[in-house]
Amino acid sequence: RGYVAEATGANIFFVKDGEVHTPKADCFLNGITRQTVIGMLKDKGITVHERRIKPEEMEEFEQCWLTGTAAEVTPVGEIGPYKFEVGALTREIAEDYEKLVRS
């Protein structure tokens, strides 16, 4: 199809201008961790766009993380030539998710 979909065994999220972008779950497993994180983001009032993402768009994103049963919420520093910061939102969601599953 030519769009970003997921990583091996994990779903992917990107951040741009304080809003989260994640591929639309129309060709991969809509993981429970993914659904939980989307709910957490929406509860915080953060806009989540579930949409088709072209690979070349990755250069526009500031942050990136993966979600999955094993990955939980794992920051991504780079994908090929694209580099991402481990920003405040990535850290906050990782910490909040860890608190949720450890409580």
C-alpha positions as a Markdown table, in Angstrom:
| # | Residue | x | y | z |
|---|---|---|---|---|
| 1 | Arg | 0.0 | 0.0 | 0.0 |
| 2 | Gly | 2.9 | 2.3 | 0.5 |
| 3 | Tyr | 2.0 | 3.7 | 3.9 |
| 4 | Val | 3.5 | 3.4 | 7.4 |
| 5 | Ala | 1.6 | 0.6 | 9.2 |
| 6 | Glu | 3.4 | -0.8 | 12.2 |
| 7 | Ala | 6.7 | -2.2 | 13.5 |
| 8 | Thr | 7.3 | -5.9 | 14.1 |
| 9 | Gly | 5.0 | -6.8 | 16.9 |
| 10 | Ala | 4.3 | -3.2 | 17.8 |
| 11 | Asn | 2.1 | -0.2 | 16.8 |
| 12 | Ile | 3.7 | 3.2 | 16.0 |
| 13 | Phe | 2.9 | 6.7 | 17.1 |
| 14 | Phe | 4.3 | 10.1 | 16.0 |
| 15 | Val | 4.0 | 13.6 | 17.5 |
| 16 | Lys | 3.9 | 16.9 | 15.5 |
| 17 | Asp | 3.0 | 20.2 | 17.0 |
| 18 | Gly | 1.6 | 18.6 | 20.2 |
| 19 | Glu | -0.8 | 16.3 | 18.3 |
| 20 | Val | -0.4 | 12.6 | 17.9 |
| 21 | His | -0.6 | 10.8 | 14.6 |
| 22 | Thr | -0.9 | 7.0 | 14.3 |
| 23 | Pro | -1.7 | 4.8 | 11.3 |
| 24 | Lys | -5.3 | 3.9 | 10.8 |
| 25 | Ala | -5.9 | 0.3 | 11.9 |
| 26 | Asp | -7.2 | -0.9 | 8.6 |
| 27 | Cys | -4.5 | -3.3 | 7.6 |
| 28 | Phe | -2.9 | -4.5 | 11.0 |
| 29 | Leu | -3.8 | -5.6 | 14.4 |
| 30 | Asn | -5.4 | -2.8 | 16.5 |
| 31 | Gly | -3.5 | -3.8 | 19.7 |
| 32 | Ile | -4.8 | -3.5 | 23.2 |
| 33 | Thr | -1.8 | -1.4 | 24.3 |
| 34 | Arg | -2.4 | 0.9 | 21.3 |
| 35 | Gln | -6.1 | 1.3 | 22.2 |
| 36 | Thr | -5.2 | 2.0 | 25.8 |
| 37 | Val | -2.6 | 4.6 | 24.9 |
| 38 | Ile | -5.1 | 6.3 | 22.5 |
| 39 | Gly | -7.6 | 6.5 | 25.3 |
| 40 | Met | -5.0 | 7.9 | 27.7 |
| 41 | Leu | -4.1 | 10.6 | 25.2 |
| 42 | Lys | -7.7 | 11.6 | 24.6 |
| 43 | Asp | -8.4 | 11.7 | 28.3 |
| 44 | Lys | -5.5 | 14.2 | 28.5 |
| 45 | Gly | -7.2 | 16.3 | 25.8 |
| 46 | Ile | -4.5 | 15.5 | 23.2 |
| 47 | Thr | -5.7 | 15.3 | 19.6 |
| 48 | Val | -5.1 | 11.9 | 18.1 |
| 49 | His | -5.2 | 11.5 | 14.3 |
| 50 | Glu | -5.7 | 7.9 | 13.1 |
| 51 | Arg | -4.9 | 8.2 | 9.4 |
| 52 | Arg | -2.7 | 7.0 | 6.6 |
| 53 | Ile | 0.9 | 8.2 | 7.0 |
| 54 | Lys | 3.2 | 8.3 | 4.0 |
| 55 | Pro | 6.9 | 7.3 | 4.8 |
| 56 | Glu | 8.2 | 10.7 | 3.6 |
| 57 | Glu | 6.0 | 12.4 | 6.3 |
| 58 | Met | 8.3 | 11.0 | 9.0 |
| 59 | Glu | 10.8 | 13.8 | 8.5 |
| 60 | Glu | 8.1 | 16.2 | 9.8 |
| 61 | Phe | 7.5 | 14.4 | 13.1 |
| 62 | Glu | 9.3 | 15.4 | 16.3 |
| 63 | Gln | 8.7 | 12.4 | 18.5 |
| 64 | Cys | 8.0 | 8.7 | 17.9 |
| 65 | Trp | 7.1 | 5.7 | 20.1 |
| 66 | Leu | 6.0 | 2.1 | 19.8 |
| 67 | Thr | 3.3 | 0.3 | 21.8 |
| 68 | Gly | 2.8 | -3.4 | 22.3 |
| 69 | Thr | 2.5 | -6.1 | 24.9 |
| 70 | Ala | 6.2 | -6.6 | 25.1 |
| 71 | Ala | 7.2 | -3.0 | 24.1 |
| 72 | Glu | 4.7 | -1.4 | 26.4 |
| 73 | Val | 5.5 | 2.3 | 25.4 |
| 74 | Thr | 9.1 | 2.4 | 23.9 |
| 75 | Pro | 10.6 | 5.7 | 22.6 |
| 76 | Val | 12.1 | 5.6 | 19.1 |
| 77 | Gly | 15.2 | 7.7 | 18.4 |
| 78 | Glu | 15.4 | 7.1 | 14.6 |
| 79 | Ile | 14.0 | 5.2 | 11.7 |
| 80 | Gly | 16.5 | 5.1 | 8.8 |
| 81 | Pro | 17.4 | 8.7 | 8.0 |
| 82 | Tyr | 14.6 | 10.1 | 10.3 |
| 83 | Lys | 15.5 | 11.2 | 13.8 |
| 84 | Phe | 13.2 | 11.8 | 16.7 |
| 85 | Glu | 13.6 | 13.3 | 20.2 |
| 86 | Val | 12.4 | 11.6 | 23.3 |
| 87 | Gly | 10.2 | 14.5 | 24.2 |
| 88 | Ala | 8.0 | 15.4 | 27.1 |
| 89 | Leu | 4.8 | 13.7 | 25.7 |
| 90 | Thr | 6.7 | 10.5 | 24.9 |
| 91 | Arg | 8.1 | 10.4 | 28.5 |
| 92 | Glu | 4.7 | 11.3 | 30.0 |
| 93 | Ile | 2.8 | 8.6 | 28.2 |
| 94 | Ala | 5.5 | 6.0 | 28.9 |
| 95 | Glu | 5.4 | 6.8 | 32.6 |
| 96 | Asp | 1.6 | 7.0 | 32.8 |
| 97 | Tyr | 1.3 | 3.6 | 31.0 |
| 98 | Glu | 3.8 | 2.0 | 33.4 |
| 99 | Lys | 1.8 | 3.3 | 36.4 |
| 100 | Leu | -1.4 | 1.9 | 34.9 |
| 101 | Val | -0.1 | -1.6 | 34.4 |
| 102 | Arg | 1.9 | -1.8 | 37.6 |
| 103 | Ser | -0.9 | -0.6 | 39.9 |
